[in-house]
Amino acid sequence: MSKLLILRKGKEESLKRFHPWIFSGAVHHIEGDPVEGDIVEVLNSEGRFVALGHWQVGSIAVRVLTFKHQKIDVEFWKKRLATALDVRKSIGVAGTANNNMYRLVHGEGDNLPGLIIDIYGENAVMQAHSVGMHVSRMQIAEALKAVMGDTLKAIYYKSETTLPFKASLGQENGFILGESSDNVAIENGLKFHIDWLKGQKTGFFVDQRENRALLEKYSHGRKVLNMFCYTGGFSVYAMRGGAELVHSVDSSAKAVDLVNANMELNFPGDKRHKAFAEDAFRFLDEMQDGAYDLIILDPPAFAKHKDALKNALRGYTKLNVKAFEKIPAGGILFTFSCSQAVNKDQFRMAVFTAAAMAKRKVRILHQLHQPADHPINIYHPEGEYLKGLVVYVE
Ligand code: SAH
């Protein structure tokens, strides 16, 4: 018997506009006893077909896979993955000698809600954010191998922290195809150790690639402070850009080890770089006026959801004020927010408030966002999360 989810009257409006989520409040009733992660057929109140998607207990009841009546099998995943790969080839991040790490699947942005796949050389790191994608993981892995062919040797599955806690899911991290200990990947010609076993997210913040490349252009002869450095992506680019000195700061000692290792890979023995395991707010309070004329602020998401918005905005203002107070005239600030709950106008307002509090003259040079391998589904504006400003401080 098929598993059906019947919507309340009038609740299919957002689906007509191809929004890929069905909230639990829109559900009238469910038939066929689905278990979490099952594919359900969604019908409107008159019994007409609307969509197929993964069902899950929670505020998002269904993540839509397709608005067509079709079979969800290996062929289905292959088609979606092949399209995602085509997109990455057309934007020039896949299959180039200069760059072998990129996001292949960005959830809703690639019409695969709840699924993230990052490629690091011959390895893929796959992450499920929905029970359905977890249940489908072996089929997806098979399809991924078929689409990537010999360029893919191993798939590491990393969903321990991204799935709702369910003892019965058994979502342990581990290889689901092949095995690999080679974890050096190349971004724009620079080498990075990728720690997918223990690192944050899939091991690297691929989403800052283009913003790091922009930073490189501004680095020549500058004293650079990379705050919240994690693996030191911005720091390595600043070194290549000819910075006079580069200081990396992260509160995590493990991150400091990572940035040092990445520096050794690219600029062994280069004395221009130093890393500090310190709290960002304290470091900014204690540093000397004018010590750095190029500062990067790329903190973790201050707001994980809407309720935390006010505090998050205050946090961004507080952080940016500290940078504005200490940066010398002619200094440049790269400032970011990766909180999905904070939109770009709110973020800009937080930075505006910080500039005004520090009484500095500030020009916006660039407005930055997530790169093209983190696409936004036009019907799912929630997919927009990374925003940044590059400002010139007089
Ligand atoms: N800029 C990085 C990504 C930053 S992720 C990149 O390009 O890859 C956020 C980092 O902030 C994490 O590594 C985390 O350890 C660090 N962090 C969190 N709170 C901090 C604090 N109060 N002070 C310093 N670092 C902090």
Coordinates of C-alpha atoms in Angstrom, one line a residue, residues 7-371:
L7 CA -2.6 18.2 2.9
R8 CA -5.1 20.5 4.5
K9 CA -7.3 22.5 2.2
G10 CA -5.4 25.4 0.6
K11 CA -2.1 24.3 1.9
E12 CA -0.5 23.5 -1.5
E13 CA 0.0 27.1 -2.5
S14 CA 3.7 27.2 -1.7
L15 CA 4.2 23.9 -3.5
K16 CA 2.7 25.3 -6.6
R17 CA 5.6 27.7 -6.4
F18 CA 7.9 24.8 -6.0
H19 CA 9.0 25.5 -2.5
P20 CA 10.6 22.2 -1.4
W21 CA 9.3 22.0 2.3
I22 CA 6.0 21.0 3.7
F23 CA 5.5 22.1 7.3
S24 CA 3.7 19.8 9.8
G25 CA 0.9 22.4 10.1
A26 CA -0.1 21.8 6.5
V27 CA -0.6 18.1 7.0
H28 CA -4.2 16.9 7.3
H29 CA -3.5 13.2 7.8
I30 CA -1.1 10.4 6.8
E31 CA -2.1 7.0 5.4
G32 CA -0.1 3.8 5.0
D33 CA 2.0 4.0 8.2
P34 CA 5.2 5.5 6.9
V35 CA 8.3 5.3 9.0
E36 CA 10.7 8.3 9.2
G37 CA 12.8 8.6 6.1
D38 CA 10.2 6.9 3.9
I39 CA 9.1 8.5 0.6
V40 CA 5.5 9.6 0.7
E41 CA 3.2 10.7 -2.0
V42 CA 1.7 14.1 -1.2
L43 CA -1.9 14.8 -2.2
N44 CA -3.9 17.9 -2.0
S45 CA -7.2 18.0 -0.1
E46 CA -9.0 16.9 -3.2
G47 CA -6.8 13.8 -3.6
R48 CA -4.7 15.2 -6.6
F49 CA -1.0 14.4 -6.8
V50 CA 1.3 17.2 -5.7
A51 CA 4.8 15.9 -5.0
L52 CA 7.0 13.0 -3.7
G53 CA 9.3 13.6 -0.8
H54 CA 11.0 12.3 2.3
W55 CA 8.8 12.2 5.4
Q56 CA 10.1 13.0 8.8
V57 CA 8.7 13.9 12.3
G58 CA 9.4 17.5 13.1
S59 CA 8.4 21.0 11.9
I60 CA 9.4 20.2 8.3
A61 CA 7.3 17.1 7.6
V62 CA 8.3 16.6 4.0
R63 CA 11.3 17.6 1.9
V64 CA 10.2 17.4 -1.6
L65 CA 12.3 15.4 -4.1
T66 CA 10.1 15.9 -7.2
F67 CA 6.9 17.5 -8.3
K68 CA 6.5 14.7 -10.9
H69 CA 5.2 11.2 -10.4
Q70 CA 8.3 9.2 -10.9
K71 CA 10.3 6.4 -9.4
I72 CA 12.9 7.3 -6.8
D73 CA 15.7 4.9 -7.5
V74 CA 19.4 4.9 -8.4
E75 CA 18.6 6.3 -11.8
F76 CA 16.8 9.2 -10.2
W77 CA 19.8 10.0 -8.0
K78 CA 22.2 9.6 -10.9
K79 CA 20.3 12.2 -12.9
R80 CA 20.2 14.7 -10.1
L81 CA 23.9 14.2 -9.4
A82 CA 24.9 14.4 -13.0
T83 CA 23.1 17.8 -13.3
A84 CA 24.9 19.0 -10.2
L85 CA 28.2 17.9 -11.7
D86 CA 27.4 19.7 -15.0
V87 CA 26.8 22.9 -13.0
R88 CA 30.2 22.6 -11.3
K89 CA 31.9 22.0 -14.6
S90 CA 30.2 25.0 -16.2
I91 CA 31.3 27.3 -13.4
G92 CA 34.9 25.9 -13.7
V93 CA 35.4 24.4 -10.3
A94 CA 35.3 20.7 -11.1
G95 CA 37.9 18.8 -13.0
T96 CA 40.6 21.5 -13.2
A97 CA 44.2 21.0 -12.2
N98 CA 44.2 24.1 -10.2
N99 CA 41.2 23.2 -8.1
N100 CA 40.0 19.9 -6.9
M101 CA 37.7 20.8 -4.0
Y102 CA 34.2 22.0 -4.4
R103 CA 30.7 21.5 -3.2
L104 CA 28.9 19.1 -5.6
V105 CA 25.5 19.1 -3.9
H106 CA 24.2 22.0 -1.9
G107 CA 20.8 20.6 -0.6
E108 CA 17.8 22.5 -1.8
G109 CA 20.0 24.5 -4.1
D110 CA 20.6 21.3 -6.2
N111 CA 17.0 20.0 -5.8
L112 CA 18.3 17.4 -3.2
P113 CA 16.9 18.8 0.0
G114 CA 18.8 17.5 3.1
L115 CA 21.9 16.4 1.2
I116 CA 25.4 17.9 1.1
I117 CA 28.3 16.4 -0.8
D118 CA 31.7 18.1 -0.9
I119 CA 34.5 16.8 -3.2
Y120 CA 38.1 16.8 -2.0
G121 CA 40.3 15.4 -4.8
E122 CA 39.4 11.7 -5.1
N123 CA 37.3 11.7 -2.0
A124 CA 33.7 12.8 -1.4
V125 CA 32.3 13.7 2.0
M126 CA 28.6 13.2 2.2
Q127 CA 26.3 14.6 4.8
A128 CA 22.6 14.0 5.5
H129 CA 20.5 16.6 7.2
S130 CA 17.3 14.6 6.8
V131 CA 16.4 11.1 7.8
G132 CA 15.3 10.4 4.3
M133 CA 18.7 11.2 2.8
H134 CA 20.2 9.0 5.6
V135 CA 18.0 6.1 4.6
S136 CA 18.8 6.6 0.9
R137 CA 22.6 7.0 1.5
M138 CA 23.7 3.7 -0.1
Q139 CA 21.6 4.3 -3.2
I140 CA 23.0 7.8 -3.4
A141 CA 26.6 6.5 -2.9
E142 CA 26.1 4.0 -5.8
A143 CA 24.8 6.8 -8.1
L144 CA 27.6 9.1 -7.1
K145 CA 30.2 6.5 -8.0
A146 CA 28.5 6.0 -11.3
V147 CA 28.4 9.7 -12.1
M148 CA 32.0 10.5 -10.9
G149 CA 33.6 7.3 -12.4
D150 CA 37.3 6.8 -11.8
T151 CA 37.8 10.3 -10.4
L152 CA 36.2 9.1 -7.2
K153 CA 37.9 6.6 -5.0
A154 CA 36.2 7.0 -1.6
I155 CA 33.0 8.3 0.0
Y156 CA 33.1 9.3 3.7
Y157 CA 29.7 9.6 5.3
K158 CA 29.5 12.2 8.1
S159 CA 26.1 12.6 9.6
E160 CA 26.6 12.0 13.3
T161 CA 25.9 15.6 14.2
T162 CA 23.6 16.7 11.4
L163 CA 20.7 14.3 11.9
P164 CA 18.1 14.5 14.6
F165 CA 19.1 12.2 17.4
K166 CA 17.5 8.8 16.8
A167 CA 19.2 5.8 18.5
S168 CA 17.7 3.5 15.8
L169 CA 19.3 5.3 12.9
G170 CA 22.8 4.2 13.7
Q171 CA 24.2 7.3 12.0
E172 CA 27.9 6.7 12.7
N173 CA 30.6 8.4 10.6
G174 CA 32.7 6.2 8.3
F175 CA 33.6 5.3 4.8
I176 CA 30.7 3.9 2.7
L177 CA 32.8 3.4 -0.4
G178 CA 36.5 2.7 -0.5
E179 CA 38.9 4.1 1.9
S180 CA 41.5 6.9 1.8
S181 CA 44.0 8.5 4.0
D182 CA 45.2 11.0 1.4
N183 CA 43.6 14.2 2.6
V184 CA 45.3 17.0 0.8
A185 CA 43.2 18.9 -1.6
I186 CA 43.9 21.9 -3.9
E187 CA 42.0 25.2 -3.9
N188 CA 43.1 27.7 -6.5
G189 CA 46.5 26.2 -6.6
L190 CA 47.0 26.2 -2.8
K191 CA 47.2 22.9 -0.8
F192 CA 45.1 22.2 2.3
H193 CA 44.8 19.2 4.7
I194 CA 41.2 18.3 4.9
D195 CA 40.3 16.8 8.3
W196 CA 36.9 15.2 7.4
L197 CA 37.2 12.8 10.3
K198 CA 37.3 15.3 13.1
G199 CA 37.0 18.7 11.4
Q200 CA 34.0 21.0 11.4
K201 CA 31.3 20.5 8.7
T202 CA 32.8 18.3 6.0
G203 CA 36.3 19.3 6.9
F204 CA 36.8 22.6 5.2
F205 CA 34.8 25.8 4.5
V206 CA 34.7 25.5 0.7
D207 CA 32.2 28.4 0.7
Q208 CA 34.9 31.1 1.2
R209 CA 36.9 30.1 -1.9
E210 CA 36.1 33.2 -4.0
N211 CA 36.3 35.6 -1.0
R212 CA 39.7 34.2 -0.1
A213 CA 40.8 34.9 -3.7
L214 CA 39.6 38.5 -3.4
L215 CA 41.5 38.9 -0.2
E216 CA 44.7 37.7 -1.9
K217 CA 44.5 40.8 -4.2
Y218 CA 44.3 43.1 -1.2
S219 CA 47.1 41.5 0.8
H220 CA 50.3 42.9 -0.8
G221 CA 52.4 44.7 1.8
R222 CA 49.7 44.6 4.4
K223 CA 49.7 43.4 8.0
V224 CA 46.9 40.8 8.0
L225 CA 44.8 39.6 11.0
N226 CA 42.7 36.5 10.2
M227 CA 40.2 36.2 13.0
F228 CA 38.3 32.9 13.5
C229 CA 40.8 31.4 11.1
Y230 CA 39.9 27.7 11.5
T231 CA 42.0 25.9 8.8
G232 CA 43.7 29.2 7.9
G233 CA 42.2 29.5 4.4
F234 CA 42.3 33.3 4.3
S235 CA 45.8 33.3 5.9
V236 CA 47.4 31.1 3.2
Y237 CA 45.9 33.3 0.4
A238 CA 47.2 36.4 2.2
M239 CA 50.7 34.9 2.3
R240 CA 50.6 34.2 -1.5
G241 CA 49.3 37.7 -2.0
G242 CA 52.5 39.1 -0.5
A243 CA 51.4 40.2 2.9
E244 CA 54.1 41.7 5.2
L245 CA 52.8 39.5 8.1
V246 CA 49.8 37.3 8.7
H247 CA 48.5 36.5 12.1
S248 CA 45.8 33.8 12.5
V249 CA 43.6 33.6 15.6
D250 CA 41.2 30.9 16.7
S251 CA 40.0 29.9 20.2
S252 CA 40.5 26.2 19.2
A253 CA 44.0 24.8 19.7
K254 CA 43.2 22.2 17.1
A255 CA 42.4 24.9 14.5
V256 CA 45.7 26.5 15.3
D257 CA 47.5 23.2 14.6
L258 CA 45.6 23.0 11.3
V259 CA 46.5 26.4 10.2
N260 CA 50.2 25.8 11.0
A261 CA 50.1 22.5 9.1
N262 CA 48.5 24.2 6.1
M263 CA 51.1 27.0 6.2
E264 CA 53.9 24.3 6.2
L265 CA 52.4 22.7 3.2
N266 CA 52.4 26.0 1.2
F267 CA 55.0 28.2 2.7
P268 CA 57.4 26.0 4.8
G269 CA 59.5 27.9 7.3
D270 CA 58.1 31.3 6.2
K271 CA 58.5 33.6 9.3
R272 CA 55.8 36.0 8.2
H273 CA 53.1 33.8 9.7
K274 CA 52.1 33.2 13.3
A275 CA 49.0 31.6 14.8
F276 CA 47.4 32.2 18.2
A277 CA 45.0 30.1 20.2
E278 CA 43.0 32.9 21.8
D279 CA 39.5 34.2 22.2
A280 CA 38.7 36.7 19.4
F281 CA 37.1 39.3 21.5
R282 CA 40.0 39.3 24.0
F283 CA 42.6 39.4 21.2
L284 CA 40.9 42.4 19.7
D285 CA 40.7 44.2 23.0
E286 CA 44.3 43.6 23.8
M287 CA 45.9 44.2 20.4
Q288 CA 47.6 47.6 19.7
D289 CA 45.9 50.3 17.8
G290 CA 46.9 50.1 14.1
A291 CA 48.7 46.7 14.5
Y292 CA 46.8 45.3 11.4
D293 CA 45.6 47.1 8.3
L294 CA 43.8 44.2 6.8
I295 CA 41.4 42.4 9.2
I296 CA 39.2 39.4 8.4
L297 CA 36.2 38.6 10.7
D298 CA 34.6 35.3 9.8
P299 CA 32.9 34.1 13.0
P300 CA 30.8 31.0 13.4
A301 CA 27.0 31.5 13.0
F302 CA 25.9 33.7 15.9
A303 CA 22.2 32.8 15.2
K304 CA 21.3 29.2 14.5
H305 CA 17.6 30.1 14.3
K306 CA 15.3 33.1 14.2
D307 CA 14.8 33.3 18.0
A308 CA 18.4 34.2 18.4
L309 CA 18.4 37.0 15.9
K310 CA 18.5 40.0 18.2
N311 CA 21.4 38.7 20.2
A312 CA 23.2 37.6 17.0
L313 CA 22.9 41.1 15.5
R314 CA 24.3 42.6 18.8
G315 CA 27.1 40.1 18.6
Y316 CA 28.1 41.1 15.1
T317 CA 28.0 44.8 16.0
K318 CA 30.1 44.2 19.1
L319 CA 32.7 42.3 17.2
N320 CA 32.9 44.8 14.3
V321 CA 33.2 47.8 16.6
K322 CA 36.3 46.3 18.1
A323 CA 37.9 46.1 14.6
F324 CA 36.7 49.6 13.6
E325 CA 38.2 51.0 16.7
K326 CA 41.7 49.6 16.1
I327 CA 42.1 49.5 12.4
P328 CA 44.3 52.4 11.1
A329 CA 43.2 54.9 8.4
G330 CA 43.4 53.2 5.0
G331 CA 42.7 49.8 6.6
I332 CA 40.5 47.2 5.0
L333 CA 38.0 45.0 6.7
F334 CA 36.6 41.7 5.4
T335 CA 33.6 41.0 7.6
F336 CA 31.2 38.0 7.3
S337 CA 28.1 36.4 8.7
C338 CA 27.2 32.8 7.9
S339 CA 24.0 32.8 9.9
Q340 CA 21.1 31.8 7.7
A341 CA 18.7 33.6 10.1
V342 CA 20.5 37.0 9.5
N343 CA 19.7 38.5 6.1
K344 CA 22.1 40.7 4.2
D345 CA 20.3 43.9 5.1
Q346 CA 20.3 43.1 8.8
F347 CA 24.0 42.2 8.6
R348 CA 24.8 45.4 6.8
M349 CA 22.8 47.3 9.5
A350 CA 24.9 45.6 12.2
V351 CA 28.1 46.7 10.5
F352 CA 26.7 50.2 9.9
T353 CA 26.0 50.5 13.6
A354 CA 29.5 49.3 14.5
A355 CA 31.0 51.9 12.1
A356 CA 28.9 54.7 13.6
M357 CA 29.8 53.6 17.2
A358 CA 33.5 53.8 16.3
K359 CA 32.9 57.1 14.5
R360 CA 34.8 56.0 11.4
K361 CA 34.2 57.0 7.7
V362 CA 33.5 53.7 6.0
R363 CA 33.1 52.9 2.3
I364 CA 31.7 49.6 1.1
L365 CA 34.0 48.2 -1.6
H366 CA 32.4 44.8 -2.2
Q367 CA 29.3 42.9 -1.1
L368 CA 30.2 39.2 -0.9
H369 CA 28.1 36.1 -0.8
Q370 CA 28.3 32.3 -1.2
P371 CA 30.0 31.0 -4.4

